[in-house]
CSV table of C-alpha atoms in Angstrom, one decimal:
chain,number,residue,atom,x,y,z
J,1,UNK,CA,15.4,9.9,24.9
J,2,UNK,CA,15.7,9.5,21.6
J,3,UNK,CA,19.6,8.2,21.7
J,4,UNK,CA,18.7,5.6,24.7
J,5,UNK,CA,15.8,4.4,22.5
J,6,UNK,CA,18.2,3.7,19.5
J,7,UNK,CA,20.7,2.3,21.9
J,8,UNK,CA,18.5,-0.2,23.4
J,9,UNK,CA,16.6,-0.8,20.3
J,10,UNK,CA,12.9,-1.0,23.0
J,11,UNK,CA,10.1,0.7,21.7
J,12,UNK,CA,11.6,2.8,19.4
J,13,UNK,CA,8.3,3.4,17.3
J,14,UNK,CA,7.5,5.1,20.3
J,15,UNK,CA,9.5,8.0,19.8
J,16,UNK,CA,10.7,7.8,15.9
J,17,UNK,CA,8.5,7.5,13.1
J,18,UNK,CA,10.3,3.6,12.3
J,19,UNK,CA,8.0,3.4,8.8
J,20,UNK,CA,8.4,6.4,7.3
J,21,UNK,CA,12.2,5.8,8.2
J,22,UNK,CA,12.0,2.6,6.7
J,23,UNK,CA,10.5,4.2,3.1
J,24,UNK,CA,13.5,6.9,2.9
J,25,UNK,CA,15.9,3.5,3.5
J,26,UNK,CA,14.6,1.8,1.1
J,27,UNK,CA,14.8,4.4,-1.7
J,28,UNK,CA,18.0,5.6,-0.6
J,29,UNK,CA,19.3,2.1,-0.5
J,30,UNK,CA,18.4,1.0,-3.5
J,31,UNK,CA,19.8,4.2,-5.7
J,32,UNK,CA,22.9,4.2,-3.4
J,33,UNK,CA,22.6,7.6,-2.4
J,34,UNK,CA,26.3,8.0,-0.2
J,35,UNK,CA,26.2,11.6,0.0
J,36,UNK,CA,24.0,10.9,3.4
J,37,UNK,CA,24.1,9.5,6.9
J,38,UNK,CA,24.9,5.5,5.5
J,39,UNK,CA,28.5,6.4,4.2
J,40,UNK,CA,30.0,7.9,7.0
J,41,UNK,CA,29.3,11.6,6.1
J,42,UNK,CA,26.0,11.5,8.8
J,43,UNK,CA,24.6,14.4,6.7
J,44,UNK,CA,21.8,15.6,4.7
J,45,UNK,CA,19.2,14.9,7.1
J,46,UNK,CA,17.1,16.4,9.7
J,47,UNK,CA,15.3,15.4,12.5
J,48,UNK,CA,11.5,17.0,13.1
J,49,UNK,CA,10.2,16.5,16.5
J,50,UNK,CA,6.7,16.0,15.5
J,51,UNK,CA,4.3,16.0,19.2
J,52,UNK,CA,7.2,13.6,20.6
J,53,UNK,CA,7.6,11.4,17.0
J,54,UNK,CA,10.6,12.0,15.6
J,55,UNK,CA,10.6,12.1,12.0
J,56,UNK,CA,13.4,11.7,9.4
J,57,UNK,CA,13.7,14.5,6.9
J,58,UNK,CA,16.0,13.5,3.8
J,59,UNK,CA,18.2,16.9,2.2
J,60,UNK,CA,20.5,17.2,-0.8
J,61,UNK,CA,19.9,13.4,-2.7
J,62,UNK,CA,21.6,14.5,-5.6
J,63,UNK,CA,24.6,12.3,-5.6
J,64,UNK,CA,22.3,9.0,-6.2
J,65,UNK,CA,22.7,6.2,-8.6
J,66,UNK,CA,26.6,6.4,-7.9
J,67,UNK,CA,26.8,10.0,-8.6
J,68,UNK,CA,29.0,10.5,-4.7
J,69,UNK,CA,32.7,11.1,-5.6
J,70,UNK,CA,33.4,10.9,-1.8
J,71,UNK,CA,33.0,7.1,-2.1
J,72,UNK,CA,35.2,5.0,-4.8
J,73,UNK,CA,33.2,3.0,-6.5
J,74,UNK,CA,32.6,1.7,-9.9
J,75,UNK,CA,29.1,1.5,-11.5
J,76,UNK,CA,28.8,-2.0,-11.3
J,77,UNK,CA,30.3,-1.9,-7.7
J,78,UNK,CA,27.6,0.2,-6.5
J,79,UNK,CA,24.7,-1.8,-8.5
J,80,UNK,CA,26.0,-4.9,-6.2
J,81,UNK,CA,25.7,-2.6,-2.9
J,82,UNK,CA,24.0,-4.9,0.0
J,83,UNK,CA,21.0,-3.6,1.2
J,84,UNK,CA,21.1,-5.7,4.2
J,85,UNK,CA,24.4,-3.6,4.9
J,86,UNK,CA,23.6,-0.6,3.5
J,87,UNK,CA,26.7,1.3,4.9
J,88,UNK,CA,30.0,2.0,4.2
J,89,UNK,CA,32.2,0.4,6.5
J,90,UNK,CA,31.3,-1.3,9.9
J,91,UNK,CA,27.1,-1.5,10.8
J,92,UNK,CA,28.3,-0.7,14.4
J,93,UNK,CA,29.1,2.8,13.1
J,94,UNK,CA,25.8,3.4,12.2
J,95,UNK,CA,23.7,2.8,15.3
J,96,UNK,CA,19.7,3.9,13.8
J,97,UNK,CA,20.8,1.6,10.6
J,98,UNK,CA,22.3,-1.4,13.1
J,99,UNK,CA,19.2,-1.3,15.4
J,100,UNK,CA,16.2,-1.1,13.1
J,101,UNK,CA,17.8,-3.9,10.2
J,102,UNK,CA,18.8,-6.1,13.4
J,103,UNK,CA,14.4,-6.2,14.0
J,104,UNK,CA,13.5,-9.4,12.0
J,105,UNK,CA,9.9,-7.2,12.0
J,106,UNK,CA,11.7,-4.1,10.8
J,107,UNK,CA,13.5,-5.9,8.3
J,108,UNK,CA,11.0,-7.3,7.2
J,109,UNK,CA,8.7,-4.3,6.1
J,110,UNK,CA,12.1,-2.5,5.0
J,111,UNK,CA,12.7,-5.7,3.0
J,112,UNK,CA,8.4,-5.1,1.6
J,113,UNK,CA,9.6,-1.6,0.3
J,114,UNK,CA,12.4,-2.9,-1.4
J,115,UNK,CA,10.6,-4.9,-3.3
J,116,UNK,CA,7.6,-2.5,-3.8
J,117,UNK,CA,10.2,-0.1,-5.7
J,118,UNK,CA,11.3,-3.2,-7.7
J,119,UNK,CA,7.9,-3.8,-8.9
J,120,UNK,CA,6.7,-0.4,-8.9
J,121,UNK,CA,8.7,3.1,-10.1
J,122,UNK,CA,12.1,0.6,-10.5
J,123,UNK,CA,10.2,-1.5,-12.5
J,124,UNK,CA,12.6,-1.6,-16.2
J,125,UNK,CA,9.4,-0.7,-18.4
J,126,UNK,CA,7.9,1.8,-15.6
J,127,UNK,CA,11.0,3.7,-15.2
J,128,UNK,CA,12.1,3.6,-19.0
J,129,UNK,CA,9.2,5.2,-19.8
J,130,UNK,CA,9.4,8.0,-17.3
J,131,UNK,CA,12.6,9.0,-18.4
J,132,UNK,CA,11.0,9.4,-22.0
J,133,UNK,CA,8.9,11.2,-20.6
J,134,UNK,CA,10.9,13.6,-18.5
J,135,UNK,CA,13.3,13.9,-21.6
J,136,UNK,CA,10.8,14.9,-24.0
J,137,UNK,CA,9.8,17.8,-21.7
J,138,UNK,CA,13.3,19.1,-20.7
J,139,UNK,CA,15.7,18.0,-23.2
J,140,UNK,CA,15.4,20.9,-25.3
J,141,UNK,CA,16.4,23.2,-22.3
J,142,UNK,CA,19.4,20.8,-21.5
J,143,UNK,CA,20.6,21.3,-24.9
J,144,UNK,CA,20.1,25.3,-24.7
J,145,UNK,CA,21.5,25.8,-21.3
J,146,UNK,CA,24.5,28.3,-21.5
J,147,UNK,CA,25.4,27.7,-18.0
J,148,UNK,CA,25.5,24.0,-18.1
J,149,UNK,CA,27.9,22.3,-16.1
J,150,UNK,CA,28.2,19.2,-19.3
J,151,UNK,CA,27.2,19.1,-23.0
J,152,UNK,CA,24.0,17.8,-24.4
J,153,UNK,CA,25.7,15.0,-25.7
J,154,UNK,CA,27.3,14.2,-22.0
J,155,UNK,CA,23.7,14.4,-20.8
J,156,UNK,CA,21.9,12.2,-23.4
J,157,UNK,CA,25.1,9.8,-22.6
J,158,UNK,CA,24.6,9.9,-19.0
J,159,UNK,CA,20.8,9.0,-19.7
J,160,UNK,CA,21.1,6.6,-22.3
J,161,UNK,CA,23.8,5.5,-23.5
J,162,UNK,CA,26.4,2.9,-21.1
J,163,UNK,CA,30.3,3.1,-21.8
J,164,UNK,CA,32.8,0.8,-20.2
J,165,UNK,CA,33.1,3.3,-17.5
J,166,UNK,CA,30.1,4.1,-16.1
J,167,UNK,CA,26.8,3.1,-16.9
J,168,UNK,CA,23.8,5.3,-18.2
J,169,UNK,CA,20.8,6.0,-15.7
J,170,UNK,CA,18.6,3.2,-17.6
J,171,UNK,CA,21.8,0.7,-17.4
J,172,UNK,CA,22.2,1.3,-13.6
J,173,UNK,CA,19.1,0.8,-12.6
J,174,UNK,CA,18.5,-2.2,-15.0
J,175,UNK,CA,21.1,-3.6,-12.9
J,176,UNK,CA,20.4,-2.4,-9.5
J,177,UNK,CA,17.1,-4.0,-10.0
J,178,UNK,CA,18.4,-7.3,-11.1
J,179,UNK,CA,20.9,-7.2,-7.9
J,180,UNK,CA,18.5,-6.0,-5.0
J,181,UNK,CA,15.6,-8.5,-6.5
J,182,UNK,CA,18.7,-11.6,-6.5
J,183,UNK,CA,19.5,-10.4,-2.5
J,184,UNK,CA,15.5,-10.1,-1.7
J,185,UNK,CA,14.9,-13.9,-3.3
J,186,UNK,CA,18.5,-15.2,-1.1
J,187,UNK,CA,20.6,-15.6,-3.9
J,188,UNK,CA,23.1,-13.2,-2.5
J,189,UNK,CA,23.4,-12.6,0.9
C-alpha cells in the first residue's frame, strides 16, 4: 500500500509520516549526507510501521558535510548541492523524493525547515559556538586517542582550519548556509 501510495502521490500522509519525513530531508539535505537513500545507495534507513504510519528511521549519518567518498565531489561542489534536487542523478530514480518535492504544499513546509536550520542550529554564530563547545569538552581525548584513525592536528584542521582542498566543518557550513539561503530567496534555482 505503501508503494501504490508513493506511486500515485494521493493521500500519502495517510500511510507515511510525510512531516517527520520532511525534518530528516531537510537536515540531510542541507549537510549533504550521500551515504543514504538520495545518492543512489537507497541505504541507511528503515522503515517503522507505526499502527499503519509509516515512519522514516535515519542509520549511519556519518559521512555528512561531504564526508561520502562514494560520491566525487569537491567541498565547494557539495556546499552548491540543490535542495530542490536533492539526489544524485535523475529525481525519477528516487520515487519518495520525486513525489513529496513535486507537492507545492510539501515543498513548501520542506522549504520552512530549510530555513528553520538556517536560522536556527546552522545559524554561523549558533553553530560556531557549539563547536567550541563540543571542542572544549573532547579535544583533550582526541589528542590522547591511541587508536585514532588521524592526528590531532588533522582533527583541529578538519574543524577549523580550511585548505585549498577541502574546507574545515565551520567553512562548509558557512557556505552551505550562504548557498541554501540564496536557493530559498530564488537566486539560484
Amino acid at each position: 500500500e505503501l508503494l501504490k501510495r508513493i506511486e500515485s502521490g494521493e493521500n500519502l500522509e495517510e500511510i507515511f509520516d510525510v512531516d517527520s519525513y520532511l525534518k530528516y530531508l531537510a537536515v540531510n539535505t542541507y549537510t549533504v549526507n550521500l551515504d543514504s537513500y538520495q545518492a543512489g545507495m537507497s541505504h541507511n534507513y528503515y522503515l517503522y510501521n507505526n499502527d499503519g504510519v509509516f515512519e522514516w528511521l535515519a542509520w549511519d549519518l556519518n559521512m555528512a558535510f561531504n564526508g561520502f567518498p562514494g560520491i566525487n565531489l569537491t567541498d565547494l561542489e557539495t556546499t552548491q548541492y540543490l535542495i530542490d534536487e536533492p539526489v544524485v542523478g535523475a529525481m525519477s530514480n528516487y520515487p519518495l523524493i520525486d513525489i513529496i518535492l513535486t507537492n507545492d504544499t510539501y515543498l513548501e513546509l520542506y522549504h520552512t525547515y530549510m530555513q528553520e536550520l538556517i536560522e536556527g542550529y546552522y545559524n554561523y554564530e549558533t553553530f560556531e559556538a557549539r563547536v567550541y563547545e563540543i571542542d572544549a569538552l573532547i579535544s583533550e581525548y582526541v589528542a590522547s586517542d591511541a587508536n585514532s584513525f588521524f592526528s590531532f592536528t588533522e582533527y583541529e584542521d578538519a574543524v577549523f582550519d580550511s585548505s585549498n582542498a577541502s574546507f574545515s566543518l565551520l567553512e562548509f557550513v558557512q557556505a552551505r548556509t550562504t548557498n541554501v539561503t540564496a536557493q530559498l530567496e530564488g537566486e539560484i534555482t
